[in-house]
Amino acid sequence: MASLLALLLLFNLASLHVSAGIVLEDGYTVSTVIDGHKLNINPHSILPRFGSSDFVVLDSAGSAFYTVSFPISKESAVKPLSGDGVHEYSDGESGSARFNKPGSFAVDLKGNVYVADTKKKSRVIRKISDSGVTTIAGGYSEKPGREDGPAQNASFSDDFEISFVPEICALLISDHGNQLVRQIGLKAEDCASGSKVATGAISIWVLGLGLSCLLGFIVGIAIRPYIIPRTARLQPPQFQQDMEALPNPSGETSTDTLLRHQKRSC
Ligand SMILES: *[C@@H]1O[C@H](CO)[C@@H](O)[C@H](O)[C@H]1NC(C)=O
């Protein structure tokens, strides 16, 4: 027991530099992947965009969103998504919509971007989708508040952040100004666990499996007559396992075995 403790202590001392309550763990590396100076953007936060190979970058001070495809490197192209640097609240086409220094955003499984636009004239939650930018909550509320209910009539404080929780298909709002956590349920189609990419990959895989089965059968049936005239018989299924393990006593051709394998794996 004592030797085990000594061993553990030795291991700890070897892998960590311990000093006065600060524990430095080694083994990580830092590298710069986006340089905002060159691109004239100031990344405030970045999140993966599900269903695509992009990240969404928010430049809060510049009231603009960008996408970057991964793997990110300094050579990655940064494309504008929405917002043009004019601090304003207007919806519509994503190319012409404007934001007011949004504080945070979230991305659902379909790739829609939800924006916490929290400045004085716009305590709202907005959505950037393929069809443009809309306001989904707070659209009717003119004053800060803590009203729940139909989302357009709900009100928020001047200071809140949002996150997306796929497990409950909802946005969670940490409403700092009101000291509340609030929730907005999203549409089921925006939380379908198969994103566009995943569903595509799976259907191609299933199609491939089906095709290989079909091909196996066709090849098996086509070459069978040319191999050897067989002794006609019906195999009792319970013997199939044994027959396979033993040398073939019944004159069964290798294509029969192939066909049987094919049948079982499909
Ligand atoms: C929401 O606000 C609109 C516009 O002020 C109003 O017409 C409507 O009655 C409100 N709905 C509810 C449920 O309060």
PDB file of C-alpha atoms and ligand atoms in Angstrom:
ATOM      1  CA  MET A   1       0.000   0.000   0.000  1.00  0.00           C
ATOM      2  CA  ALA A   2       2.747   2.416   1.016  1.00  0.00           C
ATOM      3  CA  SER A   3       4.755   1.571  -2.074  1.00  0.00           C
ATOM      4  CA  LEU A   4       1.704   2.164  -4.253  1.00  0.00           C
ATOM      5  CA  LEU A   5       1.262   5.608  -2.721  1.00  0.00           C
ATOM      6  CA  ALA A   6       4.935   6.361  -3.222  1.00  0.00           C
ATOM      7  CA  LEU A   7       4.619   5.295  -6.862  1.00  0.00           C
ATOM      8  CA  LEU A   8       1.587   7.520  -7.398  1.00  0.00           C
ATOM      9  CA  LEU A   9       3.374  10.460  -5.798  1.00  0.00           C
ATOM     10  CA  LEU A  10       6.402   9.911  -7.981  1.00  0.00           C
ATOM     11  CA  PHE A  11       4.189   9.718 -11.090  1.00  0.00           C
ATOM     12  CA  ASN A  12       2.442  12.960 -10.146  1.00  0.00           C
ATOM     13  CA  LEU A  13       5.676  14.788  -9.520  1.00  0.00           C
ATOM     14  CA  ALA A  14       7.051  13.585 -12.818  1.00  0.00           C
ATOM     15  CA  SER A  15       4.113  14.735 -14.976  1.00  0.00           C
ATOM     16  CA  LEU A  16       2.987  17.935 -13.276  1.00  0.00           C
ATOM     17  CA  HIS A  17       4.735  21.050 -12.050  1.00  0.00           C
ATOM     18  CA  VAL A  18       3.010  21.716  -8.768  1.00  0.00           C
ATOM     19  CA  SER A  19       3.467  25.062  -7.048  1.00  0.00           C
ATOM     20  CA  ALA A  20       1.336  26.785  -4.422  1.00  0.00           C
ATOM     21  CA  GLY A  21      -2.114  25.699  -5.607  1.00  0.00           C
ATOM     22  CA  ILE A  22      -1.461  26.036  -9.328  1.00  0.00           C
ATOM     23  CA  VAL A  23      -1.292  22.776 -11.257  1.00  0.00           C
ATOM     24  CA  LEU A  24       0.353  23.007 -14.671  1.00  0.00           C
ATOM     25  CA  GLU A  25      -0.586  20.111 -16.950  1.00  0.00           C
ATOM     26  CA  ASP A  26       1.682  19.612 -19.959  1.00  0.00           C
ATOM     27  CA  GLY A  27       0.873  18.155 -23.359  1.00  0.00           C
ATOM     28  CA  TYR A  28      -1.118  20.870 -25.175  1.00  0.00           C
ATOM     29  CA  THR A  29      -0.146  23.125 -28.070  1.00  0.00           C
ATOM     30  CA  VAL A  30      -1.376  26.563 -29.151  1.00  0.00           C
ATOM     31  CA  SER A  31      -1.403  27.753 -32.756  1.00  0.00           C
ATOM     32  CA  THR A  32      -3.055  30.714 -34.514  1.00  0.00           C
ATOM     33  CA  VAL A  33      -5.530  29.646 -37.201  1.00  0.00           C
ATOM     34  CA  ILE A  34      -7.314  32.910 -38.032  1.00  0.00           C
ATOM     35  CA  ASP A  35      -5.556  36.278 -37.975  1.00  0.00           C
ATOM     36  CA  GLY A  36      -8.214  38.967 -37.672  1.00  0.00           C
ATOM     37  CA  HIS A  37      -5.730  41.806 -38.304  1.00  0.00           C
ATOM     38  CA  LYS A  38      -5.253  40.703 -41.894  1.00  0.00           C
ATOM     39  CA  LEU A  39      -8.971  40.081 -42.497  1.00  0.00           C
ATOM     40  CA  ASN A  40     -10.112  43.153 -40.589  1.00  0.00           C
ATOM     41  CA  ILE A  41     -12.410  41.135 -38.351  1.00  0.00           C
ATOM     42  CA  ASN A  42     -12.382  40.681 -34.599  1.00  0.00           C
ATOM     43  CA  PRO A  43     -13.537  37.156 -33.714  1.00  0.00           C
ATOM     44  CA  HIS A  44     -15.675  37.286 -30.585  1.00  0.00           C
ATOM     45  CA  SER A  45     -16.829  33.665 -30.671  1.00  0.00           C
ATOM     46  CA  ILE A  46     -16.748  30.674 -33.024  1.00  0.00           C
ATOM     47  CA  LEU A  47     -18.937  27.553 -33.269  1.00  0.00           C
ATOM     48  CA  PRO A  48     -19.146  24.593 -35.670  1.00  0.00           C
ATOM     49  CA  ARG A  49     -22.025  24.728 -38.132  1.00  0.00           C
ATOM     50  CA  PHE A  50     -23.654  21.295 -38.183  1.00  0.00           C
ATOM     51  CA  GLY A  51     -24.607  19.820 -41.517  1.00  0.00           C
ATOM     52  CA  SER A  52     -21.707  21.542 -43.265  1.00  0.00           C
ATOM     53  CA  SER A  53     -17.941  21.705 -43.052  1.00  0.00           C
ATOM     54  CA  ASP A  54     -18.021  25.291 -41.786  1.00  0.00           C
ATOM     55  CA  PHE A  55     -17.494  27.204 -38.605  1.00  0.00           C
ATOM     56  CA  VAL A  56     -19.505  30.331 -37.872  1.00  0.00           C
ATOM     57  CA  VAL A  57     -17.496  33.283 -36.560  1.00  0.00           C
ATOM     58  CA  LEU A  58     -19.113  36.260 -34.813  1.00  0.00           C
ATOM     59  CA  ASP A  59     -17.411  39.638 -34.911  1.00  0.00           C
ATOM     60  CA  SER A  60     -19.471  41.324 -32.223  1.00  0.00           C
ATOM     61  CA  ALA A  61     -17.847  44.761 -32.388  1.00  0.00           C
ATOM     62  CA  GLY A  62     -18.211  44.671 -36.188  1.00  0.00           C
ATOM     63  CA  SER A  63     -21.840  43.407 -36.084  1.00  0.00           C
ATOM     64  CA  ALA A  64     -21.095  40.688 -38.634  1.00  0.00           C
ATOM     65  CA  PHE A  65     -21.060  36.905 -39.028  1.00  0.00           C
ATOM     66  CA  TYR A  66     -18.623  34.933 -41.189  1.00  0.00           C
ATOM     67  CA  THR A  67     -18.143  31.299 -42.132  1.00  0.00           C
ATOM     68  CA  VAL A  68     -14.796  29.517 -42.331  1.00  0.00           C
ATOM     69  CA  SER A  69     -14.428  25.999 -43.666  1.00  0.00           C
ATOM     70  CA  PHE A  70     -12.318  23.533 -41.721  1.00  0.00           C
ATOM     71  CA  PRO A  71      -9.670  22.344 -41.207  1.00  0.00           C
ATOM     72  CA  ILE A  72      -8.935  25.955 -40.266  1.00  0.00           C
ATOM     73  CA  SER A  73      -5.572  27.359 -41.186  1.00  0.00           C
ATOM     74  CA  LYS A  74      -4.284  30.837 -41.909  1.00  0.00           C
ATOM     75  CA  GLU A  75      -5.060  30.152 -45.579  1.00  0.00           C
ATOM     76  CA  SER A  76      -8.740  29.326 -44.947  1.00  0.00           C
ATOM     77  CA  ALA A  77     -11.202  31.490 -46.838  1.00  0.00           C
ATOM     78  CA  VAL A  78     -13.377  33.595 -44.519  1.00  0.00           C
ATOM     79  CA  LYS A  79     -16.744  34.296 -46.180  1.00  0.00           C
ATOM     80  CA  PRO A  80     -19.334  36.842 -45.048  1.00  0.00           C
ATOM     81  CA  LEU A  81     -22.555  35.217 -43.778  1.00  0.00           C
ATOM     82  CA  SER A  82     -24.614  38.207 -42.651  1.00  0.00           C
ATOM     83  CA  GLY A  83     -24.190  41.732 -41.289  1.00  0.00           C
ATOM     84  CA  ASP A  84     -22.103  44.465 -42.902  1.00  0.00           C
ATOM     85  CA  GLY A  85     -20.633  46.399 -39.985  1.00  0.00           C
ATOM     86  CA  VAL A  86     -23.439  48.956 -39.692  1.00  0.00           C
ATOM     87  CA  HIS A  87     -24.872  48.615 -36.156  1.00  0.00           C
ATOM     88  CA  GLU A  88     -28.571  48.351 -36.845  1.00  0.00           C
ATOM     89  CA  TYR A  89     -31.530  46.011 -36.420  1.00  0.00           C
ATOM     90  CA  SER A  90     -32.962  44.862 -39.719  1.00  0.00           C
ATOM     91  CA  ASP A  91     -34.052  41.454 -41.035  1.00  0.00           C
ATOM     92  CA  GLY A  92     -34.420  40.141 -44.569  1.00  0.00           C
ATOM     93  CA  GLU A  93     -31.919  38.713 -47.037  1.00  0.00           C
ATOM     94  CA  SER A  94     -28.830  37.528 -45.167  1.00  0.00           C
ATOM     95  CA  GLY A  95     -26.688  39.695 -47.449  1.00  0.00           C
ATOM     96  CA  SER A  96     -28.462  42.903 -46.440  1.00  0.00           C
ATOM     97  CA  ALA A  97     -29.615  42.158 -42.845  1.00  0.00           C
ATOM     98  CA  ARG A  98     -27.914  44.071 -40.031  1.00  0.00           C
ATOM     99  CA  PHE A  99     -27.080  43.399 -36.397  1.00  0.00           C
ATOM    100  CA  ASN A 100     -26.466  45.514 -33.348  1.00  0.00           C
ATOM    101  CA  LYS A 101     -23.269  44.226 -31.727  1.00  0.00           C
ATOM    102  CA  PRO A 102     -24.753  40.818 -30.845  1.00  0.00           C
ATOM    103  CA  GLY A 103     -23.335  39.236 -27.716  1.00  0.00           C
ATOM    104  CA  SER A 104     -23.684  35.532 -28.467  1.00  0.00           C
ATOM    105  CA  PHE A 105     -25.076  33.001 -30.897  1.00  0.00           C
ATOM    106  CA  ALA A 106     -25.937  29.310 -31.182  1.00  0.00           C
ATOM    107  CA  VAL A 107     -26.206  26.843 -34.093  1.00  0.00           C
ATOM    108  CA  ASP A 108     -28.832  24.069 -34.383  1.00  0.00           C
ATOM    109  CA  LEU A 109     -28.333  20.683 -36.051  1.00  0.00           C
ATOM    110  CA  LYS A 110     -29.611  21.983 -39.369  1.00  0.00           C
ATOM    111  CA  GLY A 111     -27.075  24.819 -39.422  1.00  0.00           C
ATOM    112  CA  ASN A 112     -29.473  27.663 -38.564  1.00  0.00           C
ATOM    113  CA  VAL A 113     -27.741  30.381 -36.540  1.00  0.00           C
ATOM    114  CA  TYR A 114     -29.603  31.950 -33.574  1.00  0.00           C
ATOM    115  CA  VAL A 115     -28.423  35.401 -32.549  1.00  0.00           C
ATOM    116  CA  ALA A 116     -28.786  37.139 -29.182  1.00  0.00           C
ATOM    117  CA  ASP A 117     -29.155  40.759 -30.264  1.00  0.00           C
ATOM    118  CA  THR A 118     -29.229  42.484 -26.932  1.00  0.00           C
ATOM    119  CA  LYS A 119     -28.692  46.169 -27.409  1.00  0.00           C
ATOM    120  CA  LYS A 120     -31.059  48.863 -26.149  1.00  0.00           C
ATOM    121  CA  LYS A 121     -33.365  49.037 -29.141  1.00  0.00           C
ATOM    122  CA  SER A 122     -33.347  45.344 -29.902  1.00  0.00           C
ATOM    123  CA  ARG A 123     -33.626  42.792 -27.108  1.00  0.00           C
ATOM    124  CA  VAL A 124     -34.428  40.031 -29.539  1.00  0.00           C
ATOM    125  CA  ILE A 125     -33.432  36.591 -30.715  1.00  0.00           C
ATOM    126  CA  ARG A 126     -32.929  36.318 -34.428  1.00  0.00           C
ATOM    127  CA  LYS A 127     -32.346  33.444 -36.819  1.00  0.00           C
ATOM    128  CA  ILE A 128     -30.076  33.238 -39.865  1.00  0.00           C
ATOM    129  CA  SER A 129     -31.289  30.423 -42.131  1.00  0.00           C
ATOM    130  CA  ASP A 130     -30.994  29.557 -45.816  1.00  0.00           C
ATOM    131  CA  SER A 131     -34.019  31.758 -46.466  1.00  0.00           C
ATOM    132  CA  GLY A 132     -32.639  34.853 -44.734  1.00  0.00           C
ATOM    133  CA  VAL A 133     -32.736  36.570 -41.346  1.00  0.00           C
ATOM    134  CA  THR A 134     -35.877  36.684 -39.149  1.00  0.00           C
ATOM    135  CA  THR A 135     -36.721  37.655 -35.580  1.00  0.00           C
ATOM    136  CA  ILE A 136     -38.023  34.663 -33.610  1.00  0.00           C
ATOM    137  CA  ALA A 137     -38.453  36.175 -30.121  1.00  0.00           C
ATOM    138  CA  GLY A 138     -38.978  39.605 -28.598  1.00  0.00           C
ATOM    139  CA  GLY A 139     -40.254  41.190 -31.802  1.00  0.00           C
ATOM    140  CA  TYR A 140     -43.191  42.976 -30.110  1.00  0.00           C
ATOM    141  CA  SER A 141     -41.531  43.874 -26.824  1.00  0.00           C
ATOM    142  CA  GLU A 142     -40.371  47.475 -26.713  1.00  0.00           C
ATOM    143  CA  LYS A 143     -39.061  47.585 -23.156  1.00  0.00           C
ATOM    144  CA  PRO A 144     -36.753  45.270 -21.266  1.00  0.00           C
ATOM    145  CA  GLY A 145     -38.670  42.721 -19.216  1.00  0.00           C
ATOM    146  CA  ARG A 146     -39.091  39.140 -18.139  1.00  0.00           C
ATOM    147  CA  GLU A 147     -42.352  38.238 -19.837  1.00  0.00           C
ATOM    148  CA  ASP A 148     -42.685  34.581 -20.949  1.00  0.00           C
ATOM    149  CA  GLY A 149     -45.264  33.215 -23.389  1.00  0.00           C
ATOM    150  CA  PRO A 150     -45.576  33.484 -27.170  1.00  0.00           C
ATOM    151  CA  ALA A 151     -42.023  34.284 -28.238  1.00  0.00           C
ATOM    152  CA  GLN A 152     -42.749  37.506 -30.135  1.00  0.00           C
ATOM    153  CA  ASN A 153     -44.490  38.931 -27.059  1.00  0.00           C
ATOM    154  CA  ALA A 154     -41.801  37.747 -24.634  1.00  0.00           C
ATOM    155  CA  SER A 155     -39.318  40.263 -23.264  1.00  0.00           C
ATOM    156  CA  PHE A 156     -35.701  40.019 -22.215  1.00  0.00           C
ATOM    157  CA  SER A 157     -33.133  42.056 -20.339  1.00  0.00           C
ATOM    158  CA  ASP A 158     -30.355  44.039 -22.004  1.00  0.00           C
ATOM    159  CA  ASP A 159     -27.885  41.302 -21.203  1.00  0.00           C
ATOM    160  CA  PHE A 160     -28.437  37.650 -22.160  1.00  0.00           C
ATOM    161  CA  GLU A 161     -26.684  34.813 -23.953  1.00  0.00           C
ATOM    162  CA  ILE A 162     -28.045  31.810 -25.806  1.00  0.00           C
ATOM    163  CA  SER A 163     -26.942  28.239 -26.314  1.00  0.00           C
ATOM    164  CA  PHE A 164     -28.451  25.318 -28.240  1.00  0.00           C
ATOM    165  CA  VAL A 165     -29.178  22.039 -26.460  1.00  0.00           C
ATOM    166  CA  PRO A 166     -29.849  19.225 -28.965  1.00  0.00           C
ATOM    167  CA  GLU A 167     -31.018  16.796 -26.239  1.00  0.00           C
ATOM    168  CA  ILE A 168     -34.114  18.901 -25.594  1.00  0.00           C
ATOM    169  CA  CYS A 169     -34.254  20.558 -29.041  1.00  0.00           C
ATOM    170  CA  ALA A 170     -34.273  24.008 -27.488  1.00  0.00           C
ATOM    171  CA  LEU A 171     -32.393  27.233 -27.011  1.00  0.00           C
ATOM    172  CA  LEU A 172     -31.461  28.043 -23.433  1.00  0.00           C
ATOM    173  CA  ILE A 173     -31.196  31.712 -22.575  1.00  0.00           C
ATOM    174  CA  SER A 174     -29.080  32.769 -19.634  1.00  0.00           C
ATOM    175  CA  ASP A 175     -30.816  36.069 -18.966  1.00  0.00           C
ATOM    176  CA  HIS A 176     -28.201  37.766 -16.753  1.00  0.00           C
ATOM    177  CA  GLY A 177     -30.167  40.997 -16.352  1.00  0.00           C
ATOM    178  CA  ASN A 178     -33.168  39.107 -14.975  1.00  0.00           C
ATOM    179  CA  GLN A 179     -31.209  36.385 -13.171  1.00  0.00           C
ATOM    180  CA  LEU A 180     -33.174  33.731 -15.103  1.00  0.00           C
ATOM    181  CA  VAL A 181     -32.576  30.754 -17.347  1.00  0.00           C
ATOM    182  CA  ARG A 182     -35.238  30.649 -20.026  1.00  0.00           C
ATOM    183  CA  GLN A 183     -36.044  28.188 -22.783  1.00  0.00           C
ATOM    184  CA  ILE A 184     -37.363  28.342 -26.339  1.00  0.00           C
ATOM    185  CA  GLY A 185     -38.384  25.043 -27.945  1.00  0.00           C
ATOM    186  CA  LEU A 186     -37.239  24.694 -31.553  1.00  0.00           C
ATOM    187  CA  LYS A 187     -38.876  22.917 -34.479  1.00  0.00           C
ATOM    188  CA  ALA A 188     -38.245  19.167 -34.622  1.00  0.00           C
ATOM    189  CA  GLU A 189     -36.809  19.385 -38.142  1.00  0.00           C
ATOM    190  CA  ASP A 190     -34.039  21.681 -36.861  1.00  0.00           C
ATOM    191  CA  CYS A 191     -32.949  19.049 -34.361  1.00  0.00           C
ATOM    192  CA  ALA A 192     -33.104  15.909 -36.525  1.00  0.00           C
ATOM    193  CA  SER A 193     -30.001  14.060 -35.373  1.00  0.00           C
ATOM    194  CA  GLY A 194     -29.143  13.146 -38.988  1.00  0.00           C
ATOM    195  CA  SER A 195     -27.831  16.420 -40.308  1.00  0.00           C
ATOM    196  CA  LYS A 196     -27.718  16.834 -44.085  1.00  0.00           C
ATOM    197  CA  VAL A 197     -24.197  15.408 -44.228  1.00  0.00           C
ATOM    198  CA  ALA A 198     -24.785  12.437 -41.903  1.00  0.00           C
ATOM    199  CA  THR A 199     -28.029  11.360 -43.597  1.00  0.00           C
ATOM    200  CA  GLY A 200     -26.362  11.539 -46.996  1.00  0.00           C
ATOM    201  CA  ALA A 201     -23.456   9.386 -45.874  1.00  0.00           C
ATOM    202  CA  ILE A 202     -25.748   6.778 -44.335  1.00  0.00           C
ATOM    203  CA  SER A 203     -27.998   6.477 -47.375  1.00  0.00           C
ATOM    204  CA  ILE A 204     -24.985   6.061 -49.657  1.00  0.00           C
ATOM    205  CA  TRP A 205     -23.658   3.386 -47.338  1.00  0.00           C
ATOM    206  CA  VAL A 206     -27.010   1.516 -47.312  1.00  0.00           C
ATOM    207  CA  LEU A 207     -27.278   1.810 -51.085  1.00  0.00           C
ATOM    208  CA  GLY A 208     -23.736   0.430 -51.423  1.00  0.00           C
ATOM    209  CA  LEU A 209     -24.552  -2.512 -49.147  1.00  0.00           C
ATOM    210  CA  GLY A 210     -27.719  -3.275 -51.132  1.00  0.00           C
ATOM    211  CA  LEU A 211     -25.863  -3.102 -54.437  1.00  0.00           C
ATOM    212  CA  SER A 212     -23.054  -5.363 -53.243  1.00  0.00           C
ATOM    213  CA  CYS A 213     -25.623  -7.930 -52.045  1.00  0.00           C
ATOM    214  CA  LEU A 214     -27.449  -7.825 -55.354  1.00  0.00           C
ATOM    215  CA  LEU A 215     -24.211  -8.079 -57.295  1.00  0.00           C
ATOM    216  CA  GLY A 216     -23.105 -11.016 -55.161  1.00  0.00           C
ATOM    217  CA  PHE A 217     -26.319 -12.877 -55.956  1.00  0.00           C
ATOM    218  CA  ILE A 218     -26.158 -12.166 -59.669  1.00  0.00           C
ATOM    219  CA  VAL A 219     -22.532 -13.262 -59.929  1.00  0.00           C
ATOM    220  CA  GLY A 220     -23.221 -16.334 -57.808  1.00  0.00           C
ATOM    221  CA  ILE A 221     -26.217 -17.397 -59.879  1.00  0.00           C
ATOM    222  CA  ALA A 222     -24.495 -16.623 -63.161  1.00  0.00           C
ATOM    223  CA  ILE A 223     -21.367 -18.689 -62.568  1.00  0.00           C
ATOM    224  CA  ARG A 224     -23.065 -21.571 -60.750  1.00  0.00           C
ATOM    225  CA  PRO A 225     -24.076 -23.700 -63.784  1.00  0.00           C
ATOM    226  CA  TYR A 226     -20.546 -23.608 -65.213  1.00  0.00           C
ATOM    227  CA  ILE A 227     -18.774 -25.039 -62.231  1.00  0.00           C
ATOM    228  CA  ILE A 228     -20.047 -28.602 -61.829  1.00  0.00           C
ATOM    229  CA  PRO A 229     -23.303 -30.535 -62.094  1.00  0.00           C
ATOM    230  CA  ARG A 230     -24.479 -30.809 -58.547  1.00  0.00           C
ATOM    231  CA  THR A 231     -26.265 -33.486 -56.650  1.00  0.00           C
ATOM    232  CA  ALA A 232     -29.658 -31.941 -56.132  1.00  0.00           C
ATOM    233  CA  ARG A 233     -30.670 -31.691 -52.543  1.00  0.00           C
ATOM    234  CA  LEU A 234     -32.229 -29.496 -49.940  1.00  0.00           C
ATOM    235  CA  GLN A 235     -30.026 -28.714 -47.022  1.00  0.00           C
ATOM    236  CA  PRO A 236     -31.617 -28.986 -43.631  1.00  0.00           C
ATOM    237  CA  PRO A 237     -30.784 -25.570 -42.209  1.00  0.00           C
ATOM    238  CA  GLN A 238     -29.558 -26.857 -38.847  1.00  0.00           C
ATOM    239  CA  PHE A 239     -26.604 -28.568 -40.575  1.00  0.00           C
ATOM    240  CA  GLN A 240     -25.406 -25.574 -42.454  1.00  0.00           C
ATOM    241  CA  GLN A 241     -23.026 -24.508 -39.776  1.00  0.00           C
ATOM    242  CA  ASP A 242     -21.329 -27.904 -39.580  1.00  0.00           C
ATOM    243  CA  MET A 243     -21.154 -28.368 -43.330  1.00  0.00           C
ATOM    244  CA  GLU A 244     -19.149 -25.252 -43.607  1.00  0.00           C
ATOM    245  CA  ALA A 245     -16.559 -26.292 -41.110  1.00  0.00           C
ATOM    246  CA  LEU A 246     -16.036 -29.753 -42.602  1.00  0.00           C
ATOM    247  CA  PRO A 247     -14.585 -30.793 -45.954  1.00  0.00           C
ATOM    248  CA  ASN A 248     -17.444 -30.795 -48.398  1.00  0.00           C
ATOM    249  CA  PRO A 249     -18.821 -34.349 -48.563  1.00  0.00           C
ATOM    250  CA  SER A 250     -22.005 -33.711 -50.527  1.00  0.00           C
ATOM    251  CA  GLY A 251     -20.405 -32.419 -53.685  1.00  0.00           C
ATOM    252  CA  GLU A 252     -21.438 -28.923 -52.887  1.00  0.00           C
ATOM    253  CA  THR A 253     -19.689 -26.437 -55.115  1.00  0.00           C
ATOM    254  CA  SER A 254     -17.920 -23.418 -53.859  1.00  0.00           C
ATOM    255  CA  THR A 255     -20.495 -21.167 -55.511  1.00  0.00           C
ATOM    256  CA  ASP A 256     -23.181 -22.754 -53.356  1.00  0.00           C
ATOM    257  CA  THR A 257     -21.189 -21.762 -50.338  1.00  0.00           C
ATOM    258  CA  LEU A 258     -20.677 -18.322 -51.795  1.00  0.00           C
ATOM    259  CA  LEU A 259     -24.395 -17.936 -52.409  1.00  0.00           C
ATOM    260  CA  ARG A 260     -25.231 -19.095 -48.920  1.00  0.00           C
ATOM    261  CA  HIS A 261     -22.797 -16.619 -47.449  1.00  0.00           C
ATOM    262  CA  GLN A 262     -24.239 -13.913 -49.573  1.00  0.00           C
ATOM    263  CA  LYS A 263     -27.760 -14.764 -48.439  1.00  0.00           C
ATOM    264  CA  ARG A 264     -26.800 -14.661 -44.822  1.00  0.00           C
ATOM    265  CA  SER A 265     -24.921 -11.383 -44.945  1.00  0.00           C
ATOM    266  CA  CYS A 266     -27.756  -9.576 -46.721  1.00  0.00           C
TER     267      CYS A 266
HETATM  268  C1  LIG B   1     -48.651  40.121 -28.702  1.00  0.00           C
HETATM  269  O1  LIG B   1     -48.368  41.426 -29.113  1.00  0.00           O
HETATM  270  C2  LIG B   1     -49.194  41.886 -30.204  1.00  0.00           C
HETATM  271  C3  LIG B   1     -48.683  43.241 -30.638  1.00  0.00           C
HETATM  272  O2  LIG B   1     -48.524  44.095 -29.532  1.00  0.00           O
HETATM  273  C4  LIG B   1     -50.643  41.886 -29.755  1.00  0.00           C
HETATM  274  O3  LIG B   1     -51.468  42.299 -30.821  1.00  0.00           O
HETATM  275  C5  LIG B   1     -51.036  40.485 -29.291  1.00  0.00           C
HETATM  276  O4  LIG B   1     -52.347  40.506 -28.778  1.00  0.00           O
HETATM  277  C6  LIG B   1     -50.072  39.989 -28.237  1.00  0.00           C
HETATM  278  N1  LIG B   1     -50.389  38.590 -27.948  1.00  0.00           N
HETATM  279  C7  LIG B   1     -50.444  38.128 -26.700  1.00  0.00           C
HETATM  280  C8  LIG B   1     -50.751  36.668 -26.568  1.00  0.00           C
HETATM  281  O5  LIG B   1     -50.203  38.804 -25.722  1.00  0.00           O
END
